[in-house]
PDB file of C-alpha atoms and ligand atoms in Angstrom:
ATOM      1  CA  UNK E   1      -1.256  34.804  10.400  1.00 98.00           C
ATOM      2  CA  UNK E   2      -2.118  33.836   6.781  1.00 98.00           C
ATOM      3  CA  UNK E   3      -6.080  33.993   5.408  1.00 98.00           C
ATOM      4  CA  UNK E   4      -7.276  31.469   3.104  1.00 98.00           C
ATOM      5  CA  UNK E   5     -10.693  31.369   2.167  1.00 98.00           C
ATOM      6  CA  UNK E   6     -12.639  28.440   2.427  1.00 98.00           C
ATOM      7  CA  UNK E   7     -15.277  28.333  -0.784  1.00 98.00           C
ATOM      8  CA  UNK E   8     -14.874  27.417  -4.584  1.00 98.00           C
ATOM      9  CA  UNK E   9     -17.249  30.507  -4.974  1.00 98.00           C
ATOM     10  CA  UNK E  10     -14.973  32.392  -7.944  1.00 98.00           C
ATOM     11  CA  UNK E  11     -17.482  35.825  -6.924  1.00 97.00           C
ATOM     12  CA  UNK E  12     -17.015  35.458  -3.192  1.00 98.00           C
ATOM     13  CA  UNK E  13     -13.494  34.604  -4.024  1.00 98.00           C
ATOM     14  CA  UNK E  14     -12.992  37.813  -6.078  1.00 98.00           C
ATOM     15  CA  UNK E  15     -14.477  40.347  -3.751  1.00 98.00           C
ATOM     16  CA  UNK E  16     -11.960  39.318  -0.706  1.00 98.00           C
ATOM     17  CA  UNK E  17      -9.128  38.903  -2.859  1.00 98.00           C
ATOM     18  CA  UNK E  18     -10.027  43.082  -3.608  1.00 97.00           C
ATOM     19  CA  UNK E  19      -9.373  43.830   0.255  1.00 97.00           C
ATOM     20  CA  UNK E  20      -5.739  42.665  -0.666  1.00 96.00           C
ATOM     21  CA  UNK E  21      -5.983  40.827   2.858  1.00 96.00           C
ATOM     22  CA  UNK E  22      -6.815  37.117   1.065  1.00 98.00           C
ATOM     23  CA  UNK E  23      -3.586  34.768   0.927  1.00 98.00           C
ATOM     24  CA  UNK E  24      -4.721  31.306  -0.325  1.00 98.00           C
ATOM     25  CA  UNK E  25      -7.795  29.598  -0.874  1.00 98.00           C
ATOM     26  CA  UNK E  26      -8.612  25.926   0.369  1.00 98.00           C
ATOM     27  CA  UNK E  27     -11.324  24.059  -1.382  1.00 98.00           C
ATOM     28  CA  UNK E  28     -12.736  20.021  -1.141  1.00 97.00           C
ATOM     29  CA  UNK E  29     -14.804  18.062  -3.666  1.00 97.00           C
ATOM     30  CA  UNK E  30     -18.125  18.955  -1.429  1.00 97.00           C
ATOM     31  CA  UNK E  31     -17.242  23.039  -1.903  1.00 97.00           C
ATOM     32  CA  UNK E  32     -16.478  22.036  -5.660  1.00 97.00           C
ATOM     33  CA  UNK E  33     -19.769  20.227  -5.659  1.00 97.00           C
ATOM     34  CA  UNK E  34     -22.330  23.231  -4.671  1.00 97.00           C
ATOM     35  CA  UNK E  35     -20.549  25.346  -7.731  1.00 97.00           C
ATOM     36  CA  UNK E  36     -22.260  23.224  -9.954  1.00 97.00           C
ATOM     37  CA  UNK E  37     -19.165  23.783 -12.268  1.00 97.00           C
ATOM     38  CA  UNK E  38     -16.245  21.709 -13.898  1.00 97.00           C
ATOM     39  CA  UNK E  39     -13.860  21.062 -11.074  1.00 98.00           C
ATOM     40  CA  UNK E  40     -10.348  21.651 -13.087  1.00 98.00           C
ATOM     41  CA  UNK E  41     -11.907  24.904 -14.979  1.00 98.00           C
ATOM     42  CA  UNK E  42     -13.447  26.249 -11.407  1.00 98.00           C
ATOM     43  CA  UNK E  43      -9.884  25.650  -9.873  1.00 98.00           C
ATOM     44  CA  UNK E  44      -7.758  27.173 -12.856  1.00 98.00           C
ATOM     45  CA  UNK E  45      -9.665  30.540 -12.668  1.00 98.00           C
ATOM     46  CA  UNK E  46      -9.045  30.496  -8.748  1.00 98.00           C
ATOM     47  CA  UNK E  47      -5.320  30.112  -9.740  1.00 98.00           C
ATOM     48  CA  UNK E  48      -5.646  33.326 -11.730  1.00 97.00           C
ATOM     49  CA  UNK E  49      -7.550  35.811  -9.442  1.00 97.00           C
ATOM     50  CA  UNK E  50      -5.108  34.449  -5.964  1.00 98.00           C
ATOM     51  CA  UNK E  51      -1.403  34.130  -6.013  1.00 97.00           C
ATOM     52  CA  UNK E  52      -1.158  32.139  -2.824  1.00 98.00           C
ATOM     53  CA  UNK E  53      -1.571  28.483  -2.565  1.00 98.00           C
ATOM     54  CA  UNK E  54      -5.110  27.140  -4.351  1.00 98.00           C
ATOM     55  CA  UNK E  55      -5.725  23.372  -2.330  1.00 98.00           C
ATOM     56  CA  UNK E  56      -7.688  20.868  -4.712  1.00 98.00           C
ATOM     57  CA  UNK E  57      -8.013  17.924  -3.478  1.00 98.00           C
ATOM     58  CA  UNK E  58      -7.783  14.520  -5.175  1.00 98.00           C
ATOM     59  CA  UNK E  59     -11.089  12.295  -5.750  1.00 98.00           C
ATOM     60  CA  UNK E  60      -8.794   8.599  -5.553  1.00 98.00           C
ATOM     61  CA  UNK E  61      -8.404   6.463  -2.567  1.00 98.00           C
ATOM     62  CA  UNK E  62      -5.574   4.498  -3.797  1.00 98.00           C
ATOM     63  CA  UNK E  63      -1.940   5.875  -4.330  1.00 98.00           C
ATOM     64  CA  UNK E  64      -1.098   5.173  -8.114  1.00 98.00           C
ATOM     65  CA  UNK E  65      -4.561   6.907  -8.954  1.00 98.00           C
ATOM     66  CA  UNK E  66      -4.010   9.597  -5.982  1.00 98.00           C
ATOM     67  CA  UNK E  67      -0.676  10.658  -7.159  1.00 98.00           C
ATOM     68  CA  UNK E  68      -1.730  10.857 -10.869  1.00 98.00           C
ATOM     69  CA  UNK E  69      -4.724  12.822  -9.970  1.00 98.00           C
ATOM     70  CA  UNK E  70      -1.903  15.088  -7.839  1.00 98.00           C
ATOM     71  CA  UNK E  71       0.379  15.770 -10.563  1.00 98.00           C
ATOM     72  CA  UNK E  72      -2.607  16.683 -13.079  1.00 98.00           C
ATOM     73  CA  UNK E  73      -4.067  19.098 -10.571  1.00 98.00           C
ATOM     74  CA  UNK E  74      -0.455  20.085  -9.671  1.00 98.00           C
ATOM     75  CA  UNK E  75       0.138  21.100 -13.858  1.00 98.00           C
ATOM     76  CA  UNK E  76      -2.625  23.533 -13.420  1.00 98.00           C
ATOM     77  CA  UNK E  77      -1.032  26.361 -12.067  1.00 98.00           C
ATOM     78  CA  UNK E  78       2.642  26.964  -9.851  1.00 98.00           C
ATOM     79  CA  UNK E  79      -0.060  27.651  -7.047  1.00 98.00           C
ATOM     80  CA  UNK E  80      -1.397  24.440  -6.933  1.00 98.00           C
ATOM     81  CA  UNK E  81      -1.206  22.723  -3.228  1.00 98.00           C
ATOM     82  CA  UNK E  82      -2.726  19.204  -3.884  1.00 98.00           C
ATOM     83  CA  UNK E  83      -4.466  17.971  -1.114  1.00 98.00           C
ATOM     84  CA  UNK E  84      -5.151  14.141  -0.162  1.00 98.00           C
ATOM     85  CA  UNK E  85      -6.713  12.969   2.912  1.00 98.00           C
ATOM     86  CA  UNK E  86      -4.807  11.587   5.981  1.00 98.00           C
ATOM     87  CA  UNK E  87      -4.703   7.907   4.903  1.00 98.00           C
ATOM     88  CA  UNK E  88      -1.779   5.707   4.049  1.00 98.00           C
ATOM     89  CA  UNK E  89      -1.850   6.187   0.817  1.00 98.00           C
ATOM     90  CA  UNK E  90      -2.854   9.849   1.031  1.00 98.00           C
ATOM     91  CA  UNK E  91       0.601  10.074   3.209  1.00 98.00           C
ATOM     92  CA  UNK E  92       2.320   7.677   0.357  1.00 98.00           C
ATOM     93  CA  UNK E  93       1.046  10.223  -1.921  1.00 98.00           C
ATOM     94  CA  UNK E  94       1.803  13.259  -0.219  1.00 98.00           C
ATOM     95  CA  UNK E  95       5.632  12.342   0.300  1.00 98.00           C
ATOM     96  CA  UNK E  96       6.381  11.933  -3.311  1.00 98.00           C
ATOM     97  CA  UNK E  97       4.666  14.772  -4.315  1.00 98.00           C
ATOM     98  CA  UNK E  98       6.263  16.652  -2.004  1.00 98.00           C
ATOM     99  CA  UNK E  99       9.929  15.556  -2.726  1.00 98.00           C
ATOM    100  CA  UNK E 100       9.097  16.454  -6.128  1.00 98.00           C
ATOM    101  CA  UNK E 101       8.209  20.248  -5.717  1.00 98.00           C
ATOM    102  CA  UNK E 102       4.354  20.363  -5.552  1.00 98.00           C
ATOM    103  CA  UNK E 103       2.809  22.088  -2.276  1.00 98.00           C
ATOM    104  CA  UNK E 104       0.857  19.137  -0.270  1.00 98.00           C
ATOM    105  CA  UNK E 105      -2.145  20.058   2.024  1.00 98.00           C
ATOM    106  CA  UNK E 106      -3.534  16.688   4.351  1.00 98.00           C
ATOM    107  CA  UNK E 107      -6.859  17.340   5.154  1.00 98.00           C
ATOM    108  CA  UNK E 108      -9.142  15.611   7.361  1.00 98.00           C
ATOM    109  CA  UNK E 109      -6.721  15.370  10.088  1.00 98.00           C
ATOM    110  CA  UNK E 110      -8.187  15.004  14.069  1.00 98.00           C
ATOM    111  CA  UNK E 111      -5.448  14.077  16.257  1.00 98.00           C
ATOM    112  CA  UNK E 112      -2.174  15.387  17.157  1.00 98.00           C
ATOM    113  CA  UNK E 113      -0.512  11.505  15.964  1.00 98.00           C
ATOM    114  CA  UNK E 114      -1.954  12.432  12.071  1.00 98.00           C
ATOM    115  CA  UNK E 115      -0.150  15.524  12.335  1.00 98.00           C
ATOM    116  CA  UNK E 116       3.506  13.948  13.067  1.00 98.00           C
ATOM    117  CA  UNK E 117       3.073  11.540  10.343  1.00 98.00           C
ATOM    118  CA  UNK E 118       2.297  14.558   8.179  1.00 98.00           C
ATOM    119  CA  UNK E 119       5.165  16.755   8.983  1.00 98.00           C
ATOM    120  CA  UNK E 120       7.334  13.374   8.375  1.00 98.00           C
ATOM    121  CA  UNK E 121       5.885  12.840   5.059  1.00 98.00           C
ATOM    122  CA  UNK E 122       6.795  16.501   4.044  1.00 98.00           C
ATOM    123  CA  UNK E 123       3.072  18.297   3.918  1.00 98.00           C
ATOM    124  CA  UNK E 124       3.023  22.103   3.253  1.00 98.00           C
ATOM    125  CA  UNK E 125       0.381  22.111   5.230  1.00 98.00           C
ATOM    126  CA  UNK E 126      -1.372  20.076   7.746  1.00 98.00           C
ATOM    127  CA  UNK E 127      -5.718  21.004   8.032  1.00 98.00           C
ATOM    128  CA  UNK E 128      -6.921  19.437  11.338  1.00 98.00           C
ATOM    129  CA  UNK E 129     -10.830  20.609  11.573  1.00 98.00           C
ATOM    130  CA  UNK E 130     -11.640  22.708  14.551  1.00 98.00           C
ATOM    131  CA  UNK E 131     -15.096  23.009  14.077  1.00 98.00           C
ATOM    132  CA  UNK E 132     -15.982  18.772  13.289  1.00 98.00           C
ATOM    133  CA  UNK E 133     -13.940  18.266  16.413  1.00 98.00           C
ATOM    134  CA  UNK E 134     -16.027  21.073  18.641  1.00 98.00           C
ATOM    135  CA  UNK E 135     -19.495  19.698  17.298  1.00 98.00           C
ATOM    136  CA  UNK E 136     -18.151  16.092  19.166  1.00 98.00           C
ATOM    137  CA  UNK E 137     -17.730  17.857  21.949  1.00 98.00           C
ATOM    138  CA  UNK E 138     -13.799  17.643  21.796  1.00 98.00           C
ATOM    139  CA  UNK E 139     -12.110  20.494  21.809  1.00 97.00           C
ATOM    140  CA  UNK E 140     -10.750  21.219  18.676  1.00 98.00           C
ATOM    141  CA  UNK E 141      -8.701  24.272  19.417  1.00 98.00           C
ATOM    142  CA  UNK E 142      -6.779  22.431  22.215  1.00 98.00           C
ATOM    143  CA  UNK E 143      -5.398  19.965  19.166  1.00 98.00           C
ATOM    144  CA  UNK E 144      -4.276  23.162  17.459  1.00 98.00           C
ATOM    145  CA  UNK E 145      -2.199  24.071  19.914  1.00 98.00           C
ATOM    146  CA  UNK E 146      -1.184  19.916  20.548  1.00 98.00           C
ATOM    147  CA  UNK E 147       0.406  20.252  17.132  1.00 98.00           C
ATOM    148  CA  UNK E 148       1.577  23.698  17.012  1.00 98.00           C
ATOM    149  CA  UNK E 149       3.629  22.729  20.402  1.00 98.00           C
ATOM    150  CA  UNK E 150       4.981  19.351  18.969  1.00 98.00           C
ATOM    151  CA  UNK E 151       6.014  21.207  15.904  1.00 98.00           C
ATOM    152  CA  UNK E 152       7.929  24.108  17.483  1.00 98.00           C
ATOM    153  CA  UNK E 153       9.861  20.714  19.188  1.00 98.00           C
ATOM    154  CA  UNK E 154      11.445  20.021  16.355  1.00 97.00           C
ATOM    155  CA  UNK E 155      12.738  22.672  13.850  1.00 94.00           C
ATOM    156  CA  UNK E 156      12.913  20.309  10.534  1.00 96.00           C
ATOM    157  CA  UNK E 157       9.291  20.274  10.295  1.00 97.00           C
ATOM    158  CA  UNK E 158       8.316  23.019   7.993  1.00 97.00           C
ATOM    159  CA  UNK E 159       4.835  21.563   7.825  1.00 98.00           C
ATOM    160  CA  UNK E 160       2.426  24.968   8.422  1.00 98.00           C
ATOM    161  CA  UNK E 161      -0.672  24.626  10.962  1.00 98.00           C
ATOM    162  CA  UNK E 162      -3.691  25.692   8.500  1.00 98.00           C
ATOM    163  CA  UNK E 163      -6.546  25.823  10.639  1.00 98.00           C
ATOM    164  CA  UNK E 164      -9.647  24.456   8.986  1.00 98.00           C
ATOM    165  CA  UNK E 165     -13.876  23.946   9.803  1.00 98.00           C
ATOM    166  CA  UNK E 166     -13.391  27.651  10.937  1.00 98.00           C
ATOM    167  CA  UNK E 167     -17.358  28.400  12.448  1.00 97.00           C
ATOM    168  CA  UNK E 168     -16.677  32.003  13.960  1.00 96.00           C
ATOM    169  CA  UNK E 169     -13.859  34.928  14.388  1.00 97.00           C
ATOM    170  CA  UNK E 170     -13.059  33.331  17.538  1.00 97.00           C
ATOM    171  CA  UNK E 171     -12.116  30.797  16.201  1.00 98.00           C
ATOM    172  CA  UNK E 172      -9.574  32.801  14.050  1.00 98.00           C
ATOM    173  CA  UNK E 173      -8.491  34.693  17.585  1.00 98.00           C
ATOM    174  CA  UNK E 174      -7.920  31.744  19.623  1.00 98.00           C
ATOM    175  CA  UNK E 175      -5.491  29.710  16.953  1.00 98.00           C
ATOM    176  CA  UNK E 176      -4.195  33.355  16.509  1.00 98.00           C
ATOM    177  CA  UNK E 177      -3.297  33.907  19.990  1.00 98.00           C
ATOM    178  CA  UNK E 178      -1.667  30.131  20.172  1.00 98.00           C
ATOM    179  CA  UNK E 179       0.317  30.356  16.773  1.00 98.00           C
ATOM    180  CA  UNK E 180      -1.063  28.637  13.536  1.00 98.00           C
ATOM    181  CA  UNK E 181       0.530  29.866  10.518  1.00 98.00           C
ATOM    182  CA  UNK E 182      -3.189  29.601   8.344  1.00 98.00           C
ATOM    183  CA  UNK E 183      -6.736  29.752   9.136  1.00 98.00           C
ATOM    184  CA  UNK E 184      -9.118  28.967   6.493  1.00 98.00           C
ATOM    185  CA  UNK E 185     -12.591  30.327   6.573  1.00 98.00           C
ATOM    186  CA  UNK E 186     -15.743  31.065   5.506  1.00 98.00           C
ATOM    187  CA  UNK E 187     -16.502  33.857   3.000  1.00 98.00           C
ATOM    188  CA  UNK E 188     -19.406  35.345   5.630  1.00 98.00           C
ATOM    189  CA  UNK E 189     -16.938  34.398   8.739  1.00 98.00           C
ATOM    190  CA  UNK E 190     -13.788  36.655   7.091  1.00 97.00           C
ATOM    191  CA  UNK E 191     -15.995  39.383   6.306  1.00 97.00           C
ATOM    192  CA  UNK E 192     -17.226  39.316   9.732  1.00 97.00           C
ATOM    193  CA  UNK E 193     -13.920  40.525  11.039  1.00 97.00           C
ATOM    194  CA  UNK E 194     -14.019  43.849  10.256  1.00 96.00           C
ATOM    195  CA  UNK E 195     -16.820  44.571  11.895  1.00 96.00           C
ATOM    196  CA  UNK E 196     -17.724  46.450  15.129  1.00 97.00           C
ATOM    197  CA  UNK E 197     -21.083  48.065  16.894  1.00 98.00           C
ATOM    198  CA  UNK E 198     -18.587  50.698  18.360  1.00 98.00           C
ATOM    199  CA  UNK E 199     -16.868  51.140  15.084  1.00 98.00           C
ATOM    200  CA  UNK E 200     -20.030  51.891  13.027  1.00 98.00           C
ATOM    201  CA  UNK E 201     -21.082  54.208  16.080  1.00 98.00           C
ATOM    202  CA  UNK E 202     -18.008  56.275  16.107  1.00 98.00           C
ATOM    203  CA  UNK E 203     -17.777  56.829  12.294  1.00 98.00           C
ATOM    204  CA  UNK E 204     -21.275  57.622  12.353  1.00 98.00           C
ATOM    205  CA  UNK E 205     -21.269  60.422  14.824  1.00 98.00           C
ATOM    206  CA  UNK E 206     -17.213  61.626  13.369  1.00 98.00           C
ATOM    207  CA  UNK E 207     -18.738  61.598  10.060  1.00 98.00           C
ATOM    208  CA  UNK E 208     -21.865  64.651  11.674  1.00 98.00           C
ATOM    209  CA  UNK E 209     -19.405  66.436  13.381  1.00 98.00           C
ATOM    210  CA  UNK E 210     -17.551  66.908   9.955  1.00 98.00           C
ATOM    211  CA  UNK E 211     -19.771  68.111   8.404  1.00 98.00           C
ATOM    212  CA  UNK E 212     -21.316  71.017  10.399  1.00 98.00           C
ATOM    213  CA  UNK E 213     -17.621  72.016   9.834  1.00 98.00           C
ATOM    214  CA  UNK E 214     -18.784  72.772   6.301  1.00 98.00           C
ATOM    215  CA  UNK E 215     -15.100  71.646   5.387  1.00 98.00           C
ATOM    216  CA  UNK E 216     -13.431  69.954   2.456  1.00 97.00           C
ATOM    217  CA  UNK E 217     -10.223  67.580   2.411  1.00 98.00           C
ATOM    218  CA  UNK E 218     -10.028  67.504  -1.565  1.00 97.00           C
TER     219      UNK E 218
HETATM  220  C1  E4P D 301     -10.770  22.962   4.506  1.00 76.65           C
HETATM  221  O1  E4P D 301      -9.782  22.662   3.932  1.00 76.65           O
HETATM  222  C2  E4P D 301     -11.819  22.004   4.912  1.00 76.65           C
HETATM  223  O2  E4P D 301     -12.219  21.225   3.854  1.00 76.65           O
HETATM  224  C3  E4P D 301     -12.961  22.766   5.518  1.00 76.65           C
HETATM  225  O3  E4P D 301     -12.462  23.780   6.365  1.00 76.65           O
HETATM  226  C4  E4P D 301     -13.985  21.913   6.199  1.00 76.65           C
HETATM  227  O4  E4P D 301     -14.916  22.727   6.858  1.00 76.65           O
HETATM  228  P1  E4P D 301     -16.330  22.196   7.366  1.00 76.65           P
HETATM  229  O5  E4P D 301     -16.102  21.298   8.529  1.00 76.65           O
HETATM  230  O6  E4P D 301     -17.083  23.440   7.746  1.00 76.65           O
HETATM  231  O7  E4P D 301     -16.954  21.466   6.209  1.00 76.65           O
END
């Protein structure tokens, strides 16, 4: 399973890209929003610090502006995956782009039918929101498995399941256990998932016994 971080946060960004576990970053205008920064200089750093796919996401409604939008963000870096929303146009957008060579990510996607029409349009990536769909009281991880199933149906969709609104490493475990390629998640989520009562316990009390050996390693 791939990691993607969910934040336009270049520090937060940084410091998980160091535990060499990060693989791609996803961000949206509201993420790009609380930086307070210049969206295309914001998302051209990102490029730098992670190899994987960088999302940014277009600001049009309307494919002539989408797809110019696309191909600007897409001339940033080769890392670029240009996201547009799961709209007509967004899907208009998404399948030239796509034939063309740039990495598309459709966001905003909440039902198995959105997620067909994706894959047919040629996404990189499909994002249907977990958490947006829990807080309705639908169950959000039952879609991620709706579309993991219909895509193992039929082997020319390369479209990958990206997991998005991650709330908690449960989250992460249960699309995990049913198969998404990508989950992307909070910076305070991710870092959550190394931790463990039991872990900090053990080390604690291995870390004593060591040293009433009065031993060195180095
Ligand atoms: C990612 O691509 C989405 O924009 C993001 O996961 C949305 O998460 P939220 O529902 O917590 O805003």
């Amino acid at each position: 399973m791939k990691f993607f971080v969910d934040t336009a946060n270049i520090d937060e960004i940084r410091d998980l890209a160091d535990t060499g576990l990060l693989d791609g970053v996803t961000t949206n205008p509201s993420l790009i929003a609380k930086t307070g920064r210049n969206f295309l200089n914001v998302v051209a750093e990102i490029c730098e610090v992670v190899k994987g796919p960088v999302s940014a996401e277009v600001a049009a409604t309307d494919f002539e502006t989408m797809l110019a939008e696309g191909r600007k963000l897409a001339g940033i870096a080769d890392n670029i995956a240009v996201k547009v929303p799961l709209t007509r146009d967004g899907l208009k957008t998404c399948k030239v782009l796509s034939e063309g060579g740039t990495m598309v990510n459709v966001t905003l996607c909440f039902s198995a039918n959105q997620a067909i029409l994706a894959a047919k349009a040629g996404a990189t990536f499909i994002s249907p929101f977990v958490g947006r769909l829990d807080d309705l009281a639908t169950d959000g991880m039952g879609l991620i498995d709706d579309i993991c199933q219909i895509y193992a149906n039929y082997p020319n969709f390369t479209t990958e399941v990206l997991v998005a609104s991650v709330r908690s490493p449960m989250h992460i475990v249960d699309a995990a256990r049913i198969g998404a390629h990508v989950a992307t998640v909070p910076p305070a989520v991710l870092w959550s998932l190394f931790n463990h009562p039991l872990t900090d316990k053990g080390l604690a009390a291995f870390l004593s016994d060591w040293e009433k050996t009065g031993q060195s390693i180095l």
